Amino acid sequence: TGSAPVITGTATTTDYVNLRTGPSTGYQVLRVVPKGATIQTSATVQGGFRYVIHNGLAGWMSDQYISWGSQPGTTTFTTTAYLNLRAEPSTSAKILLVMPSGAKVTALAGTASGWRQVSYNGTVGWASTTYLN
């Protein structure tokens, strides 16, 4: 029900990984995605599983087997104020945590108007670019 999550970037798999019909190991396996495969990624994560598309087939994949590679992870930003790290690129999205002013964050591949997908102390989410320097 509802619309599919928005695809925000691409990544590669770090090992053979199951693409499933839902966000847990209890869901049916649609296919086994090979190591090094390119996947389209969304910012939608539930229980450690991310909504992705592999060769046109949409499903859920364990986040621990997804890598955004060296390019997105090489850029860092510093927060210019206390900043909410959100689950989706929207001010109405769930707040995962609040990053302190002066925090160092790592840029990931996802971008949306006014938003950047970042990693802070192991938590991946979305930050307003207004407060990133």
Tab-separated table of N, CA and C in Angstrom:
chain	number	residue	atom	x	y	z
A	1	THR	N	0.847	-1.192	0.000
A	1	THR	CA	0.000	0.000	0.000
A	1	THR	C	0.883	1.243	0.000
A	2	GLY	N	0.396	2.311	-0.625
A	2	GLY	CA	1.201	3.530	-0.697
A	2	GLY	C	2.207	3.457	-1.826
A	3	SER	N	3.034	4.468	-1.915
A	3	SER	CA	4.021	4.507	-2.990
A	3	SER	C	5.349	3.944	-2.515
A	4	ALA	N	6.148	3.506	-3.483
A	4	ALA	CA	7.468	2.952	-3.170
A	4	ALA	C	8.397	4.059	-2.690
A	5	PRO	N	9.366	3.721	-1.851
A	5	PRO	CA	10.340	4.720	-1.395
A	5	PRO	C	11.107	5.336	-2.575
A	6	VAL	N	11.559	6.565	-2.398
A	6	VAL	CA	12.291	7.289	-3.428
A	6	VAL	C	13.728	6.777	-3.513
A	7	ILE	N	14.188	6.506	-4.721
A	7	ILE	CA	15.577	6.096	-4.927
A	7	ILE	C	16.443	7.348	-4.872
A	8	THR	N	17.504	7.298	-4.053
A	8	THR	CA	18.319	8.491	-3.813
A	8	THR	C	19.760	8.361	-4.275
A	9	GLY	N	20.170	7.168	-4.686
A	9	GLY	CA	21.557	7.012	-5.104
A	9	GLY	C	21.860	5.587	-5.510
A	10	THR	N	23.143	5.307	-5.697
A	10	THR	CA	23.574	3.955	-6.037
A	10	THR	C	24.664	3.521	-5.072
A	11	ALA	N	24.834	2.221	-4.978
A	11	ALA	CA	25.856	1.638	-4.102
A	11	ALA	C	26.233	0.284	-4.686
A	12	THR	N	27.139	-0.408	-4.002
A	12	THR	CA	27.505	-1.756	-4.409
A	12	THR	C	27.372	-2.688	-3.223
A	13	THR	N	27.222	-3.965	-3.536
A	13	THR	CA	27.127	-4.968	-2.473
A	13	THR	C	28.531	-5.419	-2.083
A	14	THR	N	28.724	-5.681	-0.797
A	14	THR	CA	30.042	-6.073	-0.292
A	14	THR	C	30.208	-7.580	-0.207
A	15	ASP	N	29.123	-8.334	-0.452
A	15	ASP	CA	29.163	-9.794	-0.415
A	15	ASP	C	27.901	-10.281	-1.130
A	16	TYR	N	27.757	-11.580	-1.282
A	16	TYR	CA	26.499	-12.131	-1.776
A	16	TYR	C	25.439	-11.810	-0.725
A	17	VAL	N	24.290	-11.316	-1.177
A	17	VAL	CA	23.272	-10.886	-0.219
A	17	VAL	C	21.881	-11.158	-0.781
A	18	ASN	N	20.968	-11.547	0.110
A	18	ASN	CA	19.594	-11.824	-0.295
A	18	ASN	C	18.810	-10.539	-0.501
A	19	LEU	N	18.080	-10.473	-1.610
A	19	LEU	CA	17.109	-9.407	-1.857
A	19	LEU	C	15.764	-9.999	-1.480
A	20	ARG	N	15.089	-9.394	-0.506
A	20	ARG	CA	13.877	-9.972	0.079
A	20	ARG	C	12.626	-9.143	-0.202
A	21	THR	N	11.472	-9.781	-0.014
A	21	THR	CA	10.189	-9.110	-0.237
A	21	THR	C	9.840	-8.124	0.871
A	22	GLY	N	10.519	-8.211	2.008
A	22	GLY	CA	10.239	-7.315	3.128
A	22	GLY	C	11.473	-7.106	3.985
A	23	PRO	N	11.382	-6.195	4.973
A	23	PRO	CA	12.550	-5.767	5.754
A	23	PRO	C	12.919	-6.658	6.951
A	24	SER	N	13.073	-7.957	6.718
A	24	SER	CA	13.610	-8.850	7.754
A	24	SER	C	13.954	-10.186	7.112
A	25	THR	N	14.678	-11.027	7.849
A	25	THR	CA	15.062	-12.341	7.330
A	25	THR	C	13.862	-13.283	7.232
A	26	GLY	N	12.734	-12.900	7.791
A	26	GLY	CA	11.532	-13.715	7.711
A	26	GLY	C	10.806	-13.612	6.381
A	27	TYR	N	11.212	-12.681	5.535
A	27	TYR	CA	10.552	-12.500	4.247
A	27	TYR	C	11.203	-13.362	3.170
A	28	GLN	N	10.433	-13.668	2.132
A	28	GLN	CA	10.881	-14.502	1.013
A	28	GLN	C	12.070	-13.865	0.291
A	29	VAL	N	13.016	-14.709	-0.134
A	29	VAL	CA	14.156	-14.260	-0.930
A	29	VAL	C	13.720	-14.169	-2.395
A	30	LEU	N	13.880	-12.994	-2.987
A	30	LEU	CA	13.558	-12.795	-4.402
A	30	LEU	C	14.702	-13.274	-5.293
A	31	ARG	N	15.934	-12.962	-4.877
A	31	ARG	CA	17.137	-13.405	-5.586
A	31	ARG	C	18.337	-13.179	-4.690
A	32	VAL	N	19.434	-13.844	-5.027
A	32	VAL	CA	20.702	-13.596	-4.353
A	32	VAL	C	21.491	-12.648	-5.247
A	33	VAL	N	21.836	-11.480	-4.704
A	33	VAL	CA	22.579	-10.465	-5.449
A	33	VAL	C	24.071	-10.734	-5.247
A	34	PRO	N	24.836	-10.804	-6.349
A	34	PRO	CA	26.263	-11.120	-6.202
A	34	PRO	C	27.081	-9.992	-5.585
A	35	LYS	N	28.213	-10.358	-5.034
A	35	LYS	CA	29.162	-9.389	-4.483
A	35	LYS	C	29.602	-8.433	-5.590
A	36	GLY	N	29.660	-7.144	-5.276
A	36	GLY	CA	30.110	-6.137	-6.230
A	36	GLY	C	29.038	-5.641	-7.184
A	37	ALA	N	27.801	-6.108	-7.005
A	37	ALA	CA	26.709	-5.680	-7.882
A	37	ALA	C	26.321	-4.236	-7.572
A	38	THR	N	25.937	-3.503	-8.609
A	38	THR	CA	25.444	-2.142	-8.426
A	38	THR	C	23.953	-2.208	-8.117
A	39	ILE	N	23.544	-1.474	-7.082
A	39	ILE	CA	22.132	-1.400	-6.701
A	39	ILE	C	21.725	0.062	-6.595
A	40	GLN	N	20.445	0.310	-6.801
A	40	GLN	CA	19.884	1.642	-6.565
A	40	GLN	C	19.376	1.640	-5.128
A	41	THR	N	19.694	2.698	-4.383
A	41	THR	CA	19.360	2.720	-2.962
A	41	THR	C	18.358	3.822	-2.635
A	42	SER	N	17.621	3.576	-1.561
A	42	SER	CA	16.711	4.582	-1.016
A	42	SER	C	17.198	4.942	0.384
A	43	ALA	N	16.570	5.930	0.971
A	43	ALA	CA	16.887	6.298	2.351
A	43	ALA	C	15.978	5.563	3.330
A	44	THR	N	15.121	4.680	2.814
A	44	THR	CA	14.168	3.967	3.651
A	44	THR	C	14.814	2.725	4.254
A	45	VAL	N	14.961	2.746	5.584
A	45	VAL	CA	15.572	1.641	6.313
A	45	VAL	C	14.626	1.224	7.436
A	46	GLN	N	14.378	-0.086	7.537
A	46	GLN	CA	13.542	-0.633	8.607
A	46	GLN	C	14.256	-1.842	9.189
A	47	GLY	N	14.530	-1.809	10.474
A	47	GLY	CA	15.138	-2.945	11.146
A	47	GLY	C	16.465	-3.383	10.539
A	48	GLY	N	17.243	-2.431	10.033
A	48	GLY	CA	18.536	-2.756	9.452
A	48	GLY	C	18.481	-3.188	7.997
A	49	PHE	N	17.287	-3.151	7.399
A	49	PHE	CA	17.116	-3.491	5.988
A	49	PHE	C	16.748	-2.240	5.199
A	50	ARG	N	17.362	-2.075	4.022
A	50	ARG	CA	17.156	-0.902	3.173
A	50	ARG	C	16.390	-1.303	1.918
A	51	TYR	N	15.467	-0.444	1.500
A	51	TYR	CA	14.732	-0.647	0.251
A	51	TYR	C	15.666	-0.316	-0.908
A	52	VAL	N	15.864	-1.278	-1.826
A	52	VAL	CA	16.786	-1.116	-2.952
A	52	VAL	C	16.160	-1.692	-4.224
A	53	ILE	N	16.809	-1.401	-5.350
A	53	ILE	CA	16.427	-2.005	-6.627
A	53	ILE	C	17.689	-2.593	-7.248
A	54	HIS	N	17.609	-3.861	-7.665
A	54	HIS	CA	18.728	-4.525	-8.357
A	54	HIS	C	18.220	-5.032	-9.700
A	55	ASN	N	18.807	-4.528	-10.770
A	55	ASN	CA	18.413	-4.925	-12.134
A	55	ASN	C	16.900	-4.906	-12.332
A	56	GLY	N	16.259	-3.838	-11.869
A	56	GLY	CA	14.826	-3.658	-12.070
A	56	GLY	C	13.930	-4.330	-11.046
A	57	LEU	N	14.501	-5.144	-10.154
A	57	LEU	CA	13.710	-5.832	-9.141
A	57	LEU	C	13.856	-5.121	-7.800
A	58	ALA	N	12.746	-4.643	-7.258
A	58	ALA	CA	12.755	-3.911	-5.989
A	58	ALA	C	12.601	-4.882	-4.827
A	59	GLY	N	13.255	-4.565	-3.717
A	59	GLY	CA	13.136	-5.378	-2.517
A	59	GLY	C	13.925	-4.782	-1.373
A	60	TRP	N	14.197	-5.605	-0.381
A	60	TRP	CA	14.863	-5.174	0.845
A	60	TRP	C	16.154	-5.957	1.028
A	61	MET	N	17.209	-5.257	1.453
A	61	MET	CA	18.533	-5.842	1.602
A	61	MET	C	19.130	-5.376	2.923
A	62	SER	N	19.835	-6.292	3.587
A	62	SER	CA	20.497	-5.944	4.836
A	62	SER	C	21.515	-4.829	4.588
A	63	ASP	N	21.409	-3.754	5.353
A	63	ASP	CA	22.273	-2.575	5.202
A	63	ASP	C	23.760	-2.896	5.386
A	64	GLN	N	24.063	-3.942	6.153
A	64	GLN	CA	25.469	-4.258	6.436
A	64	GLN	C	26.224	-4.739	5.205
A	65	TYR	N	25.509	-5.085	4.125
A	65	TYR	CA	26.153	-5.562	2.901
A	65	TYR	C	26.161	-4.509	1.796
A	66	ILE	N	25.890	-3.264	2.155
A	66	ILE	CA	25.830	-2.173	1.174
A	66	ILE	C	26.982	-1.207	1.424
A	67	SER	N	27.679	-0.851	0.344
A	67	SER	CA	28.782	0.110	0.435
A	67	SER	C	28.577	1.204	-0.595
A	68	TRP	N	28.754	2.442	-0.142
A	68	TRP	CA	28.648	3.576	-1.045
A	68	TRP	C	30.006	3.891	-1.674
A	69	GLY	N	31.002	3.053	-1.395
A	69	GLY	CA	32.312	3.212	-2.019
A	69	GLY	C	33.108	4.346	-1.409
A	70	SER	N	34.268	4.591	-1.985
A	70	SER	CA	35.175	5.576	-1.402
A	70	SER	C	34.773	7.004	-1.721
A	71	GLN	N	34.183	7.235	-2.878
A	71	GLN	CA	33.901	8.615	-3.259
A	71	GLN	C	32.932	9.332	-2.318
A	72	PRO	N	31.715	8.817	-2.080
A	72	PRO	CA	30.819	9.537	-1.181
A	72	PRO	C	31.353	9.655	0.246
A	73	GLY	N	32.068	8.652	0.729
A	73	GLY	CA	32.532	8.656	2.108
A	73	GLY	C	33.785	9.468	2.365
A	74	THR	N	34.352	10.105	1.340
A	74	THR	CA	35.588	10.852	1.532
A	74	THR	C	35.345	12.305	1.897
A	75	THR	N	34.141	12.806	1.673
A	75	THR	CA	33.816	14.192	1.988
A	75	THR	C	33.232	14.280	3.390
A	76	THR	N	33.741	15.233	4.176
A	76	THR	CA	33.171	15.449	5.500
A	76	THR	C	32.647	16.878	5.605
A	77	PHE	N	31.660	17.028	6.453
A	77	PHE	CA	31.091	18.332	6.752
A	77	PHE	C	31.164	18.547	8.253
A	78	THR	N	31.047	19.798	8.656
A	78	THR	CA	30.956	20.161	10.064
A	78	THR	C	29.607	20.833	10.275
A	79	THR	N	28.876	20.412	11.310
A	79	THR	CA	27.588	21.041	11.599
A	79	THR	C	27.832	22.431	12.182
A	80	THR	N	26.993	23.381	11.782
A	80	THR	CA	27.150	24.764	12.236
A	80	THR	C	26.207	25.106	13.394
A	81	ALA	N	25.370	24.152	13.775
A	81	ALA	CA	24.419	24.322	14.882
A	81	ALA	C	23.981	22.923	15.312
A	82	TYR	N	23.231	22.835	16.409
A	82	TYR	CA	22.624	21.546	16.741
A	82	TYR	C	21.737	21.182	15.566
A	83	LEU	N	21.832	19.939	15.104
A	83	LEU	CA	21.177	19.563	13.850
A	83	LEU	C	20.537	18.186	13.980
A	84	ASN	N	19.261	18.108	13.600
A	84	ASN	CA	18.551	16.831	13.616
A	84	ASN	C	19.049	15.944	12.476
A	85	LEU	N	19.341	14.697	12.798
A	85	LEU	CA	19.632	13.685	11.789
A	85	LEU	C	18.330	12.919	11.602
A	86	ARG	N	17.786	12.994	10.394
A	86	ARG	CA	16.445	12.460	10.146
A	86	ARG	C	16.465	11.195	9.300
A	87	ALA	N	15.396	10.399	9.416
A	87	ALA	CA	15.276	9.137	8.693
A	87	ALA	C	15.048	9.342	7.200
A	88	GLU	N	14.450	10.443	6.814
A	88	GLU	CA	14.140	10.764	5.417
A	88	GLU	C	14.466	12.244	5.191
A	89	PRO	N	14.635	12.672	3.932
A	89	PRO	CA	14.938	14.079	3.655
A	89	PRO	C	13.702	14.977	3.745
A	90	SER	N	13.220	15.182	4.974
A	90	SER	CA	12.023	15.992	5.207
A	90	SER	C	12.009	16.457	6.658
A	91	THR	N	11.532	17.674	6.888
A	91	THR	CA	11.445	18.186	8.261
A	91	THR	C	10.367	17.467	9.066
A	92	SER	N	9.503	16.709	8.400
A	92	SER	CA	8.482	15.952	9.126
A	92	SER	C	8.911	14.505	9.384
A	93	ALA	N	10.094	14.125	8.897
A	93	ALA	CA	10.582	12.751	9.090
A	93	ALA	C	11.045	12.532	10.527
A	94	LYS	N	11.075	11.275	10.931
A	94	LYS	CA	11.509	10.886	12.270
A	94	LYS	C	12.933	11.386	12.530
A	95	ILE	N	13.159	11.930	13.725
A	95	ILE	CA	14.496	12.363	14.148
A	95	ILE	C	15.209	11.149	14.746
A	96	LEU	N	16.341	10.785	14.144
A	96	LEU	CA	17.120	9.648	14.625
A	96	LEU	C	17.970	10.038	15.827
A	97	LEU	N	18.557	11.228	15.763
A	97	LEU	CA	19.355	11.774	16.861
A	97	LEU	C	19.635	13.243	16.558
A	98	VAL	N	20.166	13.960	17.553
A	98	VAL	CA	20.546	15.366	17.367
A	98	VAL	C	22.068	15.446	17.424
A	99	MET	N	22.653	15.987	16.360
A	99	MET	CA	24.112	16.140	16.291
A	99	MET	C	24.485	17.481	16.910
A	100	PRO	N	25.536	17.530	17.716
A	100	PRO	CA	25.938	18.804	18.321
A	100	PRO	C	26.576	19.744	17.296
A	101	SER	N	26.590	21.008	17.618
A	101	SER	CA	27.280	21.994	16.781
A	101	SER	C	28.762	21.640	16.739
A	102	GLY	N	29.365	21.694	15.555
A	102	GLY	CA	30.772	21.361	15.405
A	102	GLY	C	31.052	19.892	15.164
A	103	ALA	N	29.994	19.077	15.045
A	103	ALA	CA	30.164	17.643	14.807
A	103	ALA	C	30.671	17.404	13.388
A	104	LYS	N	31.543	16.412	13.237
A	104	LYS	CA	32.038	16.001	11.919
A	104	LYS	C	31.133	14.888	11.408
A	105	VAL	N	30.625	15.052	10.178
A	105	VAL	CA	29.777	14.041	9.549
A	105	VAL	C	30.380	13.652	8.210
A	106	THR	N	30.139	12.428	7.795
A	106	THR	CA	30.635	11.933	6.517
A	106	THR	C	29.519	11.957	5.490
A	107	ALA	N	29.782	12.584	4.347
A	107	ALA	CA	28.788	12.666	3.273
A	107	ALA	C	28.637	11.313	2.605
A	108	LEU	N	27.393	10.904	2.344
A	108	LEU	CA	27.102	9.684	1.605
A	108	LEU	C	26.506	10.075	0.251
A	109	ALA	N	26.088	9.101	-0.524
A	109	ALA	CA	25.680	9.344	-1.909
A	109	ALA	C	24.349	10.080	-2.045
A	110	GLY	N	23.451	9.916	-1.074
A	110	GLY	CA	22.109	10.464	-1.215
A	110	GLY	C	22.055	11.977	-1.137
A	111	THR	N	21.323	12.563	-2.087
A	111	THR	CA	21.057	13.997	-2.053
A	111	THR	C	19.595	14.235	-2.409
A	112	ALA	N	19.035	15.264	-1.849
A	112	ALA	CA	17.687	15.716	-2.165
A	112	ALA	C	17.716	17.225	-1.992
A	113	SER	N	16.761	17.913	-2.542
A	113	SER	CA	16.753	19.374	-2.482
A	113	SER	C	16.878	19.872	-1.043
A	114	GLY	N	18.038	20.492	-0.713
A	114	GLY	CA	18.268	21.031	0.623
A	114	GLY	C	18.721	20.000	1.650
A	115	TRP	N	18.987	18.765	1.217
A	115	TRP	CA	19.322	17.687	2.139
A	115	TRP	C	20.527	16.907	1.635
A	116	ARG	N	21.277	16.308	2.584
A	116	ARG	CA	22.391	15.426	2.241
A	116	ARG	C	22.330	14.219	3.159
A	117	GLN	N	22.521	13.047	2.574
A	117	GLN	CA	22.600	11.828	3.370
A	117	GLN	C	23.990	11.797	3.989
A	118	VAL	N	24.050	11.605	5.302
A	118	VAL	CA	25.323	11.611	6.023
A	118	VAL	C	25.369	10.476	7.031
A	119	SER	N	26.574	10.217	7.506
A	119	SER	CA	26.788	9.258	8.584
A	119	SER	C	27.411	10.012	9.749
A	120	TYR	N	26.849	9.812	10.944
A	120	TYR	CA	27.378	10.435	12.146
A	120	TYR	C	27.468	9.368	13.233
A	121	ASN	N	28.685	9.091	13.690
A	121	ASN	CA	28.917	8.078	14.738
A	121	ASN	C	28.205	6.760	14.442
A	122	GLY	N	28.230	6.332	13.165
A	122	GLY	CA	27.643	5.056	12.784
A	122	GLY	C	26.173	5.085	12.437
A	123	THR	N	25.510	6.235	12.596
A	123	THR	CA	24.098	6.346	12.249
A	123	THR	C	23.973	7.066	10.914
A	124	VAL	N	23.244	6.455	9.972
A	124	VAL	CA	23.027	7.047	8.655
A	124	VAL	C	21.665	7.719	8.634
A	125	GLY	N	21.633	8.942	8.125
A	125	GLY	CA	20.377	9.674	8.025
A	125	GLY	C	20.536	10.880	7.120
A	126	TRP	N	19.607	11.800	7.242
A	126	TRP	CA	19.559	12.984	6.382
A	126	TRP	C	19.706	14.249	7.219
A	127	ALA	N	20.525	15.185	6.723
A	127	ALA	CA	20.774	16.460	7.411
A	127	ALA	C	20.486	17.605	6.457
A	128	SER	N	19.939	18.680	6.976
A	128	SER	CA	19.698	19.881	6.181
A	128	SER	C	21.039	20.500	5.794
A	129	THR	N	21.222	20.778	4.498
A	129	THR	CA	22.486	21.343	4.027
A	129	THR	C	22.682	22.783	4.507
A	130	THR	N	21.622	23.407	4.979
A	130	THR	CA	21.717	24.764	5.514
A	130	THR	C	22.688	24.820	6.703
A	131	TYR	N	22.787	23.723	7.454
A	131	TYR	CA	23.592	23.683	8.671
A	131	TYR	C	24.848	22.815	8.536
A	132	LEU	N	25.272	22.590	7.287
A	132	LEU	CA	26.501	21.825	7.040
A	132	LEU	C	27.512	22.751	6.363
A	133	ASN	N	28.738	22.713	6.844
A	133	ASN	CA	29.781	23.565	6.286
A	133	ASN	C	30.945	22.704	5.818
